[in-house]
Short mmCIF file of C-alpha atoms in Angstrom, two decimals:
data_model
loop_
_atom_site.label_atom_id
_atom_site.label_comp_id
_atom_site.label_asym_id
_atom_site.label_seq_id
_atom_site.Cartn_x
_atom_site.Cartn_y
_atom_site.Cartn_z
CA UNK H 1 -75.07 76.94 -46.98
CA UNK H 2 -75.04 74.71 -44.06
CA UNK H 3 -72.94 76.05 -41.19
CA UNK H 4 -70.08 73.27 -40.29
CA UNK H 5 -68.05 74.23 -36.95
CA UNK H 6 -64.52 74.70 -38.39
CA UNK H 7 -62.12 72.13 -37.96
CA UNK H 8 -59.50 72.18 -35.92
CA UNK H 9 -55.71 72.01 -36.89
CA UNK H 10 -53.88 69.09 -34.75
CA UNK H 11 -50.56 67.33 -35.14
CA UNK H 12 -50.26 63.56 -34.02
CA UNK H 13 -47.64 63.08 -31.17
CA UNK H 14 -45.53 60.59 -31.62
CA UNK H 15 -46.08 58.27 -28.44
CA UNK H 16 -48.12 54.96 -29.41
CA UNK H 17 -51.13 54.23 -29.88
CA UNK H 18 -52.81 56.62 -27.81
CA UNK H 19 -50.36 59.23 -28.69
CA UNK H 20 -50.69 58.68 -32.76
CA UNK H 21 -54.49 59.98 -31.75
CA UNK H 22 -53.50 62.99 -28.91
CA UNK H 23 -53.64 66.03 -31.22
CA UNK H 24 -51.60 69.32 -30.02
CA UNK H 25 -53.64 71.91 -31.14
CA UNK H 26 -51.93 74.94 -33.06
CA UNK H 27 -52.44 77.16 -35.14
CA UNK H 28 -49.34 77.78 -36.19
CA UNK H 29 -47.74 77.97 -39.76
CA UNK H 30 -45.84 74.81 -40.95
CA UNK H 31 -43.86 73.83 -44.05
CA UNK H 32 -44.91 72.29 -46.53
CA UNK H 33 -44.36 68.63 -47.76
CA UNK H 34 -45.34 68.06 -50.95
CA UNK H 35 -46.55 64.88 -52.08
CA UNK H 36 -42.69 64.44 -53.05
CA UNK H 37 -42.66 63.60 -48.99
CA UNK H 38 -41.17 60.38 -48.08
CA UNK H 39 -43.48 57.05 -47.52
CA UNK H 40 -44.29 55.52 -44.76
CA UNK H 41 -41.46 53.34 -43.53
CA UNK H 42 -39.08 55.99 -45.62
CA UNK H 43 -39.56 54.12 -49.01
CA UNK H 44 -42.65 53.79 -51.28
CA UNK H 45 -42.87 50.10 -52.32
CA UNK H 46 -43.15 48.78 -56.06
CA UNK H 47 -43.50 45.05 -56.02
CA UNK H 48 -44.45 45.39 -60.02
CA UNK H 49 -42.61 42.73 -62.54
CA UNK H 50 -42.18 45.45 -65.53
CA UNK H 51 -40.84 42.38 -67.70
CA UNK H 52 -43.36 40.90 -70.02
CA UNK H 53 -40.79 37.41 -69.99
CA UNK H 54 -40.20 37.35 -66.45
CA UNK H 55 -44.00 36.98 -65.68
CA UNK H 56 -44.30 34.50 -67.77
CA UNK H 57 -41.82 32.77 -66.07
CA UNK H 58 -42.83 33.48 -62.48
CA UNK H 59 -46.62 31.93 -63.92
CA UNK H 60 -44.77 28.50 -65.11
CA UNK H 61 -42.90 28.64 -62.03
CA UNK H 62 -46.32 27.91 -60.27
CA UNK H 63 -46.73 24.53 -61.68
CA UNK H 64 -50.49 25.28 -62.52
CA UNK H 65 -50.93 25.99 -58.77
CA UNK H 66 -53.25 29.46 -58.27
CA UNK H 67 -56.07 31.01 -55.87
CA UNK H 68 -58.75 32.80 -57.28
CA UNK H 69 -59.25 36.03 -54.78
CA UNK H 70 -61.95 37.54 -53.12
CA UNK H 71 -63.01 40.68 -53.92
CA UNK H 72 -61.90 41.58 -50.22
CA UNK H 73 -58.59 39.59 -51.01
CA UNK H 74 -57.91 41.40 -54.64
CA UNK H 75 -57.56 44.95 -52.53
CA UNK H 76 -55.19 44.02 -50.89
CA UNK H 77 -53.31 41.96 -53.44
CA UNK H 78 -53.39 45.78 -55.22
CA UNK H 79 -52.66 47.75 -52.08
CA UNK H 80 -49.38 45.79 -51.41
CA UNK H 81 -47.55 45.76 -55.05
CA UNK H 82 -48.43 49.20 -55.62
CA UNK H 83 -47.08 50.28 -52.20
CA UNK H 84 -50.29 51.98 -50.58
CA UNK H 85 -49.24 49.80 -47.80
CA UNK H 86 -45.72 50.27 -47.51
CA UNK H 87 -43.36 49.22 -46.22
CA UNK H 88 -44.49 45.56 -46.30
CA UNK H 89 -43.73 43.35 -49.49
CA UNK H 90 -46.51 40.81 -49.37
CA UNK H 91 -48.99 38.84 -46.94
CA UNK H 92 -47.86 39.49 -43.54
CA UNK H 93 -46.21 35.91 -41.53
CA UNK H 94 -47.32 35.03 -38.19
CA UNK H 95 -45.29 36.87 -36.35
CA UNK H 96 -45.71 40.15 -37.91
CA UNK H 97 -49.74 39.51 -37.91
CA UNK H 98 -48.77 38.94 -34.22
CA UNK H 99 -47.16 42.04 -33.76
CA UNK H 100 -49.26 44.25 -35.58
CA UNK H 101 -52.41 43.18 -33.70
CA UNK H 102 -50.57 43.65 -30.35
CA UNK H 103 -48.65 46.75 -30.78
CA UNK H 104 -49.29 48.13 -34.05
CA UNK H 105 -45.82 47.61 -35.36
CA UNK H 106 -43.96 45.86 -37.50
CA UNK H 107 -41.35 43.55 -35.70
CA UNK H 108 -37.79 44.43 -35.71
CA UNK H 109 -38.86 48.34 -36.06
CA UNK H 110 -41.03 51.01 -34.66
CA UNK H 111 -42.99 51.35 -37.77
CA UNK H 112 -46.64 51.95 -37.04
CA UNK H 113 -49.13 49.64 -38.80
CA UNK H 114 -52.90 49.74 -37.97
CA UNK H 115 -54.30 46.46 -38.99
CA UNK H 116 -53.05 43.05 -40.19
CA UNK H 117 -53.10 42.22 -43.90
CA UNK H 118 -53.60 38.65 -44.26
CA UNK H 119 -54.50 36.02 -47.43
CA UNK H 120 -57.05 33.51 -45.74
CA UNK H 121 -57.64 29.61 -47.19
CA UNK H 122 -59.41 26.99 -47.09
CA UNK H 123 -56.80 25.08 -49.20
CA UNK H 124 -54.46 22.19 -47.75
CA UNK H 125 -52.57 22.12 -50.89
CA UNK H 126 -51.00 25.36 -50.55
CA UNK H 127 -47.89 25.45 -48.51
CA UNK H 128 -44.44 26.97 -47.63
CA UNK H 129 -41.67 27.03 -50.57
CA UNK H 130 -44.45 26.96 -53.31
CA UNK H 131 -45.44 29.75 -55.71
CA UNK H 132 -49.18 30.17 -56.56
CA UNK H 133 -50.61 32.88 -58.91
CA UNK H 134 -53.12 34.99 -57.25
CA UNK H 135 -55.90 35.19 -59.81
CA UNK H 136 -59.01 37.76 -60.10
CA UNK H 137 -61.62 36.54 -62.36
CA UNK H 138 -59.13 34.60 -64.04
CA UNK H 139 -56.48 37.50 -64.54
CA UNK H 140 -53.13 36.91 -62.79
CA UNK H 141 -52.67 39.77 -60.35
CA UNK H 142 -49.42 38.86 -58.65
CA UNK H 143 -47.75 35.64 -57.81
CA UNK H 144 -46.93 34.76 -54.41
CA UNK H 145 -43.84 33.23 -52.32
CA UNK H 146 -45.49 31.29 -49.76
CA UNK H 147 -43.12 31.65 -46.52
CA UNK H 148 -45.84 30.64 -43.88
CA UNK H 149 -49.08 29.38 -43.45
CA UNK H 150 -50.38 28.77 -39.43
CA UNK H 151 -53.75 28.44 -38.09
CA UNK H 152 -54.74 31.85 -36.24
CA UNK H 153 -56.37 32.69 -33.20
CA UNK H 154 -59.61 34.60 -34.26
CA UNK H 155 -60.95 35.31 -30.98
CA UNK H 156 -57.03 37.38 -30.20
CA UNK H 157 -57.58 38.74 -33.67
CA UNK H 158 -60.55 40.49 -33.32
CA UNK H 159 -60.38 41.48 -29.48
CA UNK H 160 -56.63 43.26 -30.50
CA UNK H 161 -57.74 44.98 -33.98
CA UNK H 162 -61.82 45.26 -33.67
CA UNK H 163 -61.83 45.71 -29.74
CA UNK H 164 -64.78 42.68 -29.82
CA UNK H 165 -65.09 39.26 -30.61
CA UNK H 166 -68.90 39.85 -30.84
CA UNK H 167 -69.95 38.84 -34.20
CA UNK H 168 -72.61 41.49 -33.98
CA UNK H 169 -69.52 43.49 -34.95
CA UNK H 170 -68.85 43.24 -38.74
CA UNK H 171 -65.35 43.15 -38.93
CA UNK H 172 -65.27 39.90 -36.17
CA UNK H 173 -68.04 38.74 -38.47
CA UNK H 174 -65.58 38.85 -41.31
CA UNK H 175 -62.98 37.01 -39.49
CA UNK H 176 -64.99 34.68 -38.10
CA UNK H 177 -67.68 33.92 -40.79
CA UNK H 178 -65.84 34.79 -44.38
CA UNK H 179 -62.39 33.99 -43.73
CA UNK H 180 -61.12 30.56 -44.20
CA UNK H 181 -58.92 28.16 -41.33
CA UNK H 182 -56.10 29.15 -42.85
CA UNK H 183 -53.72 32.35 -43.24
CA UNK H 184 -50.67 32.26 -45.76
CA UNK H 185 -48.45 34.86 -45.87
CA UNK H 186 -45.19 35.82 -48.11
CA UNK H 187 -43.67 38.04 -50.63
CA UNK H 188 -45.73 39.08 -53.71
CA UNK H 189 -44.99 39.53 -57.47
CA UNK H 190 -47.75 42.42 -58.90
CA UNK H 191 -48.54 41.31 -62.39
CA UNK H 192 -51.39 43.16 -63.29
CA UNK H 193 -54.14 45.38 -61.53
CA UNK H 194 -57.83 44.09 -61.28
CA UNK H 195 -59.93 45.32 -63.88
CA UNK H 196 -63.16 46.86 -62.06
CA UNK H 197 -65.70 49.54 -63.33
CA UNK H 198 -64.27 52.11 -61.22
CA UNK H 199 -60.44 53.55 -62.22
CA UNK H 200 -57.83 53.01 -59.29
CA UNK H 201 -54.92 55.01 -59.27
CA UNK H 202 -51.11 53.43 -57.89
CA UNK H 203 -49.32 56.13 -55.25
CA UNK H 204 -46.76 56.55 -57.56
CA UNK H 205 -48.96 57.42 -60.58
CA UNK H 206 -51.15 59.96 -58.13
CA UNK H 207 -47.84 61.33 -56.89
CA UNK H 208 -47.27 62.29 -60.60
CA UNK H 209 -50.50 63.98 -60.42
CA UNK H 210 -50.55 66.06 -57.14
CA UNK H 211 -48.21 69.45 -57.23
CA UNK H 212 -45.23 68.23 -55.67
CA UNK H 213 -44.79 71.89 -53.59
CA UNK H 214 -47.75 72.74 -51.96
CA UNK H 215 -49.66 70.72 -49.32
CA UNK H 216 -52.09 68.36 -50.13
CA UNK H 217 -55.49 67.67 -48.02
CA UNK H 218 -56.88 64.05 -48.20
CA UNK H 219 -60.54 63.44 -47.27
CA UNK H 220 -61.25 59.99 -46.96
CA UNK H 221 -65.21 58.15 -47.26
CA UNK H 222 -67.03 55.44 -47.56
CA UNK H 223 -70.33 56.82 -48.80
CA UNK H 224 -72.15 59.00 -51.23
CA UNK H 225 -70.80 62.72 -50.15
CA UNK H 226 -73.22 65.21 -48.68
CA UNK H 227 -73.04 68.66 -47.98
CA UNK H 228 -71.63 68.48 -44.92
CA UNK H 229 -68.41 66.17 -45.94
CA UNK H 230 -68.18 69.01 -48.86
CA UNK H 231 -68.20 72.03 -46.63
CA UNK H 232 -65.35 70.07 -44.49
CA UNK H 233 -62.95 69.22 -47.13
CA UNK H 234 -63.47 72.55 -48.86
CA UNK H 235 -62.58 74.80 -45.47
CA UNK H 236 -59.93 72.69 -45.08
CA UNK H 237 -57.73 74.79 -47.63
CA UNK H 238 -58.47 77.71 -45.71
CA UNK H 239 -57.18 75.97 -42.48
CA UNK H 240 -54.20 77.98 -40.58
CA UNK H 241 -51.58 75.35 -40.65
CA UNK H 242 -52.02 74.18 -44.77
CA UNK H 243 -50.29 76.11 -46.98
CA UNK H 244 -50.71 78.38 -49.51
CA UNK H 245 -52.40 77.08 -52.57
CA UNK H 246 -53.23 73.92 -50.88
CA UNK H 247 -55.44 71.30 -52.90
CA UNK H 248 -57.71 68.45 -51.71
CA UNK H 249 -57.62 64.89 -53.12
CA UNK H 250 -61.43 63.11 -52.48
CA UNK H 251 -59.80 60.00 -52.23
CA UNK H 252 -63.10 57.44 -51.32
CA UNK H 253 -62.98 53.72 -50.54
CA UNK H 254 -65.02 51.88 -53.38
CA UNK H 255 -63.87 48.18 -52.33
CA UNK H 256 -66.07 46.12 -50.21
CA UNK H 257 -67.34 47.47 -46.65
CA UNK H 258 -70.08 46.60 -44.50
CA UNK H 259 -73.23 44.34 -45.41
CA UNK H 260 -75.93 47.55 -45.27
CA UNK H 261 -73.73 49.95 -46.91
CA UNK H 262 -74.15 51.40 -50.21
CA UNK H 263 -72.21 49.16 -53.02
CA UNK H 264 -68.36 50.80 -54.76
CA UNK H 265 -70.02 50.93 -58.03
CA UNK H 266 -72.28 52.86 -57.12
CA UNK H 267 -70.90 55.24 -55.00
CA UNK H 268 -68.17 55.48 -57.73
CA UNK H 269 -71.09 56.63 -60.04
CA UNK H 270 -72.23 59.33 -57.30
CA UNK H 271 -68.67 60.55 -57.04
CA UNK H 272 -68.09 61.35 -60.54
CA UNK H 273 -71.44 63.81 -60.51
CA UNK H 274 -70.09 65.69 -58.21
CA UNK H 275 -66.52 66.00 -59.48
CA UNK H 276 -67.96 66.93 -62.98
CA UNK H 277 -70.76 69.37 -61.19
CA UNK H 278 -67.51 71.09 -59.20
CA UNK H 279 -65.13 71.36 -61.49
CA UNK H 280 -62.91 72.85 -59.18
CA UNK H 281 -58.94 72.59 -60.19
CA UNK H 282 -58.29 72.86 -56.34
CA UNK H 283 -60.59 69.51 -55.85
CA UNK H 284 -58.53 66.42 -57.08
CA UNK H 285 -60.53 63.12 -57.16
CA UNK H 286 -59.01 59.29 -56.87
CA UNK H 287 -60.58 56.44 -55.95
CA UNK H 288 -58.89 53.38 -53.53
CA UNK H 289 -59.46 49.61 -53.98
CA UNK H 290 -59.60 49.23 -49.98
CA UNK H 291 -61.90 46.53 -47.94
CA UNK H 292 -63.22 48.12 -44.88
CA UNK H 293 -62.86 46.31 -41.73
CA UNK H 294 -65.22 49.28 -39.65
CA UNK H 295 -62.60 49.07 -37.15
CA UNK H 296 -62.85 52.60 -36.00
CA UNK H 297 -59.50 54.40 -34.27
CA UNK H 298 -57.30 51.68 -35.59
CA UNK H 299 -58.29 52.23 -39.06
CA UNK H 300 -58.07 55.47 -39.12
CA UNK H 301 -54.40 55.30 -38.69
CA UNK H 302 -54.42 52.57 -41.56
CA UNK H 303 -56.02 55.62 -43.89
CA UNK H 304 -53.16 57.92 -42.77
CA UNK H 305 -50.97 55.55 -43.94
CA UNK H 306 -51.76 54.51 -46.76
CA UNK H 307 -52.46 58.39 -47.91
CA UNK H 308 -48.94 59.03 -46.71
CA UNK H 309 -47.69 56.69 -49.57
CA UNK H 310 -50.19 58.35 -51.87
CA UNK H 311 -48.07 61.46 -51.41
CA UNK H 312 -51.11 63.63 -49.10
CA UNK H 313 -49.70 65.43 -46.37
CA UNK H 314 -52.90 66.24 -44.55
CA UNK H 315 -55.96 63.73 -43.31
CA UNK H 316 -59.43 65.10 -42.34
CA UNK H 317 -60.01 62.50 -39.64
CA UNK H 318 -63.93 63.20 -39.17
CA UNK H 319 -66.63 61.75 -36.88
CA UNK H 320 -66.91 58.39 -35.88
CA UNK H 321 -64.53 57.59 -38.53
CA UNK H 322 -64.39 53.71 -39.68
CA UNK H 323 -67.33 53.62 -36.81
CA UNK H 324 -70.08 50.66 -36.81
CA UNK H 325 -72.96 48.95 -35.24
CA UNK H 326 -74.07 46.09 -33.20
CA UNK H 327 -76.04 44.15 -35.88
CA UNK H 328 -78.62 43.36 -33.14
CA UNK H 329 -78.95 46.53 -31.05
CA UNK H 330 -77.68 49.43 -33.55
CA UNK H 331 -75.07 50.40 -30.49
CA UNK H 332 -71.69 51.90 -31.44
CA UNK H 333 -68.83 50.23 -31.01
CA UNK H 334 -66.47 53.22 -30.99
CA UNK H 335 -67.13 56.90 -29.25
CA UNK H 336 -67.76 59.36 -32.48
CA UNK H 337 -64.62 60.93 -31.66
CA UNK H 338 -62.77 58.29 -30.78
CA UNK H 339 -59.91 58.67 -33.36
CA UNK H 340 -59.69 62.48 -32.93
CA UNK H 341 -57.89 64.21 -30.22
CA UNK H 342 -58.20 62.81 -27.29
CA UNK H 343 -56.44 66.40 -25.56
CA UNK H 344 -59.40 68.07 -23.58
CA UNK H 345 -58.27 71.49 -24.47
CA UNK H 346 -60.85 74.06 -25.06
CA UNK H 347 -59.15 74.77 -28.57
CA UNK H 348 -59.79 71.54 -29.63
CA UNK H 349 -63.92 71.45 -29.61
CA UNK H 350 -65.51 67.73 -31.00
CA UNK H 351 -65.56 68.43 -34.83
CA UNK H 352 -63.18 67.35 -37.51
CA UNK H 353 -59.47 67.03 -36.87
CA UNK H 354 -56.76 68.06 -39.41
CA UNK H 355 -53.48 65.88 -38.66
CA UNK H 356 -49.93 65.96 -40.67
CA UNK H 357 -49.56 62.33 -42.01
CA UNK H 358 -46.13 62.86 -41.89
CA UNK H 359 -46.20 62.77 -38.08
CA UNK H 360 -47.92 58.84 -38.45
CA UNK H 361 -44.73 57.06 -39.01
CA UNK H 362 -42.00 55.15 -36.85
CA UNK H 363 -43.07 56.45 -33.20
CA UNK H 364 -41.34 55.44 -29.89
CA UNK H 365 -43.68 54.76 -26.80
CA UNK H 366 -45.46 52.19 -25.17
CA UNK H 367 -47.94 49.39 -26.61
CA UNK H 368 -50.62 50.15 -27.34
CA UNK H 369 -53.79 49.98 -25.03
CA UNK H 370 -56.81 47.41 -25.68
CA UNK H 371 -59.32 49.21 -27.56
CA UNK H 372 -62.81 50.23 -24.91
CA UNK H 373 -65.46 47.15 -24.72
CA UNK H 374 -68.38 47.88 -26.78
CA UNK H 375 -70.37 50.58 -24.67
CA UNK H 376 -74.49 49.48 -24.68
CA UNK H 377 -74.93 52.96 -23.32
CA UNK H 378 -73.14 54.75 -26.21
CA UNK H 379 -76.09 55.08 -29.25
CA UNK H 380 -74.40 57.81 -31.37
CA UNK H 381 -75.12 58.36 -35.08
CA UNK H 382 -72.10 57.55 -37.41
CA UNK H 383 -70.92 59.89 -39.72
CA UNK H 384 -70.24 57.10 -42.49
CA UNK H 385 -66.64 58.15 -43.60
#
């Protein structure tokens, strides 16, 4: 058995950006949630039309106008009427893109949000007050309210959410190089969920699933799980502040990510050898339709919340979490424990950090700081979760 350094137990203060990271160590016994716990912004979004008629309707109400999505785009067409990203109800407008990038909130409230969710174009011919049916390989997924539509500033957008505008950094690449003039945003209408070869699973339907009384452990990746990922999410039931009879959802990303990284199918088809060769009733498995944007601390609080609506009540935030690359040099971008604990007690040694999603929610404090310019000197190894 390889010997992993036991993670520590840490709560997120609730003071910003750089507070929603600070970690107070304990060890101390808390209550437990349940994944009947509240959702992020206090209510767990359903933007689902249930009526076959209505649909059908909303479809003819498009006059023949639709976008065929992106696999990238399709993600989050699923993420928003299913409510993994509550509170929002559809594409975000300028002004809430605005304030997300610039102080992780959404305006008019203290709700924390850690990156924008956009719908890019090329199109001129879609504009405010039209509907348009958001298509996936020719199935309707949702149909769309288009409230805004504004030419963004890329270079703001990727200094605020990537902390470069270097396209040697694959998120700013994606802004830059795959994403059209054009960002539209407005209410959605979920008609349907993508088909794909891999199952995904809506928060309310895994909510369903998870015991509602006893804490639940989410361990988030983006690769093929080795050893070393196992021996942290299994010790995490063991951990001094999870309760009793805790279980542990292996909840992995298998939407699109970086160019070099190993494809969703794939890694789908790794993930379900495992869960067949554990068979362990404490181990629950799901898998999210999420596009990675590698954009290190501040997507790590986007996986809190979105496994806060899910119903988990604990996140393993592990090393160099949502870390990347230069494409030229093979330099990180982020410090591998720069969205862990940033305390410098002695309790809280540079491992894996256990954090109460509940405590990632509406937070007072300051704006956020920029996130550090990429550091040439810093060459560590990422821990691909």
């Amino acid at each position: 058995m390889i010997a992993v350094p036991r993670h520590i137990i840490a709560r997120a203060a609730a003071a910003g950006f750089q507070g929603a990271f600070r970690s107070v160590c304990a060890a101390r016994k808390m209550s437990s949630l349940g994944s009947k716990s509240p959702a992020h912004g206090g209510k767990l979004i359903d933007r689902f039309i249930s009526c076959e008629k209505e649909r059908a309707e909303q479809v003819r109400s498009c006059n023949g106008l639709s976008f065929e999505l992106t696999e990238r785009q399709a993600c989050d067409v699923e993420l928003i009427t299913t409510g993994a990203f509550s509170p929002i109800e559809g594409f975000m407008n300028e002004d809430t893109w605005l304030g997300v990038l610039k102080d992780m909130r959404i305006p008019g409230s203290k709700t924390l949000f850690g990156l924008p969710v956009v719908l890019d174009t090329h199109r001129q011919d879609i504009v405010p007050g039209k509907r348009v049916a958001l298509t996936f390989h020719g199935q309707v997924l949702a149909v769309m309210e288009v409230e805004s539509r504004w030419r963004p500033d890329k270079p703001l957008e990727c200094k605020h959410a990537y902390g470069s505008t270097s396209l040697e950094h694959p998120g700013a690449r994606l802004v830059a190089m795959e994403r059209g003039p054009f960002y539209l945003g407005g209410k959605l209408f979920g008609h349907g969920i993508a088909k794909r070869i891999y199952p995904s699973t809506t928060p309310a339907q895994l909510r369903a699933r998870l015991p509602a009384d006893k804490d639940v452990v989410v361990f988030q990746c983006r690769n093929p799980i080795h050893r070393a990922h196992y021996e942290l999410f299994i010790r995490a039931l063991d951990a001094p502040n999870v309760g009793k009879d805790a279980v542990v959802l292996v909840h992995p990303t298998c939407g699109p990510t970086q160019e070099d990284d190993i494809d969703g199918v794939t890694r789908f088809r790794t993930y379900e050898v495992l869960k067949a060769e554990l068979n362990n009733p404490r181990v629950h498995w799901a898998y999210l339709p999420y596009s990675m944007h590698m954009a290190g601390p501040r997507e790590a609080i986007q996986h809190m919340i979105m496994r806060k609506n899910y119903g988990c009540t604990h996140f393993i935030i592990g090393r160099d979490m949502a870390g990347c690359k230069s494409s030229l040099t093979g330099k990180d971008y982020y410090g591998p424990y720069d969205a862990q604990a940033s305390s410098p007690s002695p309790l809280c040694p540079p491992n894996s950090v256990l954090v109460r999603v509940s405590s990632v929610g509406v937070v007072q404090g300051d704006p956020p700081p920029p996130l550090p310019e990429h550091n040439n000197n810093n060459n560590n190894n990422n821990n691909n979760n």
